[in-house]
C-alpha positions as a Markdown table, in Angstrom:
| # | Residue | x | y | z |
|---|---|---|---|---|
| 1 | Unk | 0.0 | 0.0 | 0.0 |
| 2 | Unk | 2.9 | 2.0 | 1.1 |
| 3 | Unk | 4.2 | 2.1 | -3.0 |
| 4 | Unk | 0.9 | 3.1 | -4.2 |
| 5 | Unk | 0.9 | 5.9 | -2.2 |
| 6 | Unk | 4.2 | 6.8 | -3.2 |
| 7 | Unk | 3.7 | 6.5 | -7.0 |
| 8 | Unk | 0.6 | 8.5 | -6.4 |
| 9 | Unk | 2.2 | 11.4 | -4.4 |
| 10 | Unk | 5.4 | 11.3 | -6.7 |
| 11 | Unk | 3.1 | 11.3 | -9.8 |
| 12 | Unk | 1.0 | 14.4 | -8.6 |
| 13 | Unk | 4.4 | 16.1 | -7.6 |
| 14 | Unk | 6.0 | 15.7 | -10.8 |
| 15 | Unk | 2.7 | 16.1 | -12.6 |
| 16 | Unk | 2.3 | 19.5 | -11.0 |
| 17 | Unk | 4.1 | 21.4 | -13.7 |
| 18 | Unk | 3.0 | 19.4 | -16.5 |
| 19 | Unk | -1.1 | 20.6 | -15.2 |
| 20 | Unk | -0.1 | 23.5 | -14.7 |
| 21 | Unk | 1.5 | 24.0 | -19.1 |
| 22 | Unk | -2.2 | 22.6 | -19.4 |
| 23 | Unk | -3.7 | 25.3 | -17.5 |
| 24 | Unk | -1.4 | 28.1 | -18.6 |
| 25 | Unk | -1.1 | 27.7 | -22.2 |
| 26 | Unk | 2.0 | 29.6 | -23.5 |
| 27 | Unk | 1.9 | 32.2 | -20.3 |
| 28 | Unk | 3.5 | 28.9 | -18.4 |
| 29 | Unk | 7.4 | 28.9 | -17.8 |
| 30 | Unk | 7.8 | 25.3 | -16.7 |
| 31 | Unk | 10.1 | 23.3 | -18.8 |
| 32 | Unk | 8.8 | 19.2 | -19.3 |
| 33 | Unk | 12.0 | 17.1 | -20.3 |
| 34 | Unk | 12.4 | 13.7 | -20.6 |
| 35 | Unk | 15.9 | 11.9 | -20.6 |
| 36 | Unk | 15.0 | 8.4 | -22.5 |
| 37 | Unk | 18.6 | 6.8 | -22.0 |
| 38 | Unk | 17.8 | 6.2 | -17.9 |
| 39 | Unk | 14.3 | 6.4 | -18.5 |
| 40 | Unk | 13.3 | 9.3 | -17.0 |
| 41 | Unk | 11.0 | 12.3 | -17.2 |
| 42 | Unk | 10.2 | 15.7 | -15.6 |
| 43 | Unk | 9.7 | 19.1 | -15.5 |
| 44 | Unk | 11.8 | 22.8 | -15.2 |
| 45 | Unk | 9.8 | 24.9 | -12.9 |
| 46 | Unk | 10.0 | 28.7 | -13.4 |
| 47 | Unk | 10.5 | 31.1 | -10.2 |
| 48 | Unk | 7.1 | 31.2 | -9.3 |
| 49 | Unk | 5.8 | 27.7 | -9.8 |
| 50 | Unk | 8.6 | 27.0 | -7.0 |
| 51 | Unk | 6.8 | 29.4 | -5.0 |
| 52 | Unk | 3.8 | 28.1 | -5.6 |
| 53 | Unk | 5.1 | 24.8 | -4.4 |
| 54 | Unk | 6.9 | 25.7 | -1.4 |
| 55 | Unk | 3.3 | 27.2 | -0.1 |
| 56 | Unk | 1.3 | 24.3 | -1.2 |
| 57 | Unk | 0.9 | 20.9 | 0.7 |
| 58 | Unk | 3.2 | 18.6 | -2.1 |
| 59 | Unk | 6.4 | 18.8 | -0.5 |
| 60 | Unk | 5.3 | 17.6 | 3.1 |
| 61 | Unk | 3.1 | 14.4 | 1.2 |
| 62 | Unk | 6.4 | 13.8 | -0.5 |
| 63 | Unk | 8.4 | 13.9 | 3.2 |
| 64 | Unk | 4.9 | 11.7 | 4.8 |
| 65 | Unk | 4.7 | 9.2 | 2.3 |
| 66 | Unk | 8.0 | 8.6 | 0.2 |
| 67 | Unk | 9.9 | 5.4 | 1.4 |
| 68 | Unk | 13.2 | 5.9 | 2.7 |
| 69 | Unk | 15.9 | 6.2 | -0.4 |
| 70 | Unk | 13.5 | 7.3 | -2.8 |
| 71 | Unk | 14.1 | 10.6 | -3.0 |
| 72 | Unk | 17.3 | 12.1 | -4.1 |
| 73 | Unk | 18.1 | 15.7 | -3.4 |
| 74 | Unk | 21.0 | 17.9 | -5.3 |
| 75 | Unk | 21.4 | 21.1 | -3.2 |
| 76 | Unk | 23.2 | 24.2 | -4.6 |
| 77 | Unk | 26.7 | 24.2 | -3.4 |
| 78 | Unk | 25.5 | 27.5 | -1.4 |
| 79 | Unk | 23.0 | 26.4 | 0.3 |
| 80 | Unk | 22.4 | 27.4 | 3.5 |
| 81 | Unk | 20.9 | 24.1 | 4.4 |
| 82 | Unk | 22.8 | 21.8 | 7.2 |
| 83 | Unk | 24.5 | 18.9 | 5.4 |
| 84 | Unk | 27.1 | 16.6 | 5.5 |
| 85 | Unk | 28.8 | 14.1 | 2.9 |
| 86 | Unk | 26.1 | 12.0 | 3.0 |
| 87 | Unk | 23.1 | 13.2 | 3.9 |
| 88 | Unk | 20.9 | 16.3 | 3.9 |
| 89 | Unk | 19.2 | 17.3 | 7.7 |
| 90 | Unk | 16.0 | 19.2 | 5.9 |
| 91 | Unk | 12.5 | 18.2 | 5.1 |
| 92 | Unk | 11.6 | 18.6 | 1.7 |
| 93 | Unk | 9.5 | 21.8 | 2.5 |
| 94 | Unk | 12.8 | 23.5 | 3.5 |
| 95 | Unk | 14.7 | 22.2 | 0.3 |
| 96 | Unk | 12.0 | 23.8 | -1.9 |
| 97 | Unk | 11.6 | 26.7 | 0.5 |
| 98 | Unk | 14.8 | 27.6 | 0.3 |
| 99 | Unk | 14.8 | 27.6 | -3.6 |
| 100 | Unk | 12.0 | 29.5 | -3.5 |
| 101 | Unk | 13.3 | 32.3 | -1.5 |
| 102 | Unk | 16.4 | 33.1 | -3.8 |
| 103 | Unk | 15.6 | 36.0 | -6.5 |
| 104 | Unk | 16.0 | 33.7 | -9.5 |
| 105 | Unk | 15.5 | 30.4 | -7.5 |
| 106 | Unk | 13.5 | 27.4 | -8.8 |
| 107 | Unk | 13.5 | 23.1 | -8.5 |
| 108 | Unk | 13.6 | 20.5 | -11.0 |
| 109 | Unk | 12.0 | 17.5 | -10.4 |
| 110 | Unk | 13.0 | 14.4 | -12.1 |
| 111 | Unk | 10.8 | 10.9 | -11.7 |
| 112 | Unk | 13.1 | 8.3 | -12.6 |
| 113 | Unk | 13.1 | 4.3 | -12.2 |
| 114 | Unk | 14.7 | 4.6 | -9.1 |
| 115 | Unk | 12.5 | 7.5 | -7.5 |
| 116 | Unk | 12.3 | 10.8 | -7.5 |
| 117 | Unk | 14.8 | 13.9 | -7.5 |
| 118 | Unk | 14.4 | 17.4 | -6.4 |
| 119 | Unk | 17.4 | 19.6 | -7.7 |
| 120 | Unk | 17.6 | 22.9 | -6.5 |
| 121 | Unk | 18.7 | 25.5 | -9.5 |
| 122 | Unk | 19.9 | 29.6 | -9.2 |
């Protein structure tokens, strides 16, 4: 049960920018990519879809329901975030909070065979 509710939040995270090109027509700025040689897919978020995200309830689901390991997280080198070689001592909310605080900041997020990955971009 545990994986179903993890597809389904990491499906309605990823699948948050790709609703909202549906929604916004050409105003939208998120980017959807896919990378076909590891199988993967997922969408650029502009400035303010990050802010949208970091006020809305999908980064906590992600942090409630995501099995341990299945979310990889690529923080700018100056981040202000406490981490060490190995791991990263934030909840997603603060990840994508933090991106969406910085004048030009945004996430990626990539769904890939092996889970999901939240890269933090300015």
């Amino acid at each position: 049960m545990r994986v179903r509710t993890f597809a389904a939040t990491v499906a309605t995270f990823a699948g948050l920018g790709l609703a909202g090109l549906a929604v916004a027509g050409n105003a939208s700025a998120a980017t959807p990519f896919v990378i076909p040689q590891i199988g993967a897919a997922g969408v650029e978020l502009s400035h303010q879809e990050t802010q949208s995200l970091a006020s809305g309830p999908l980064p906590g689901l992600v942090d409630h329901f995501a099995p341990t390991g299945a979310v990889t997280v690529a923080l700018q080198p100056d981040s202000a975030l406490p981490q060490d070689e190995d791991y990263i001592y934030a909840d997603m909310p603060s990840i994508v909070g933090e991106a969406a605080s910085r004048p030009d900041g945004s996430v990626d997020l990539v769904v890939a065979p092996e889970g999901l990955a939240v890269v933090q971009v300015w």
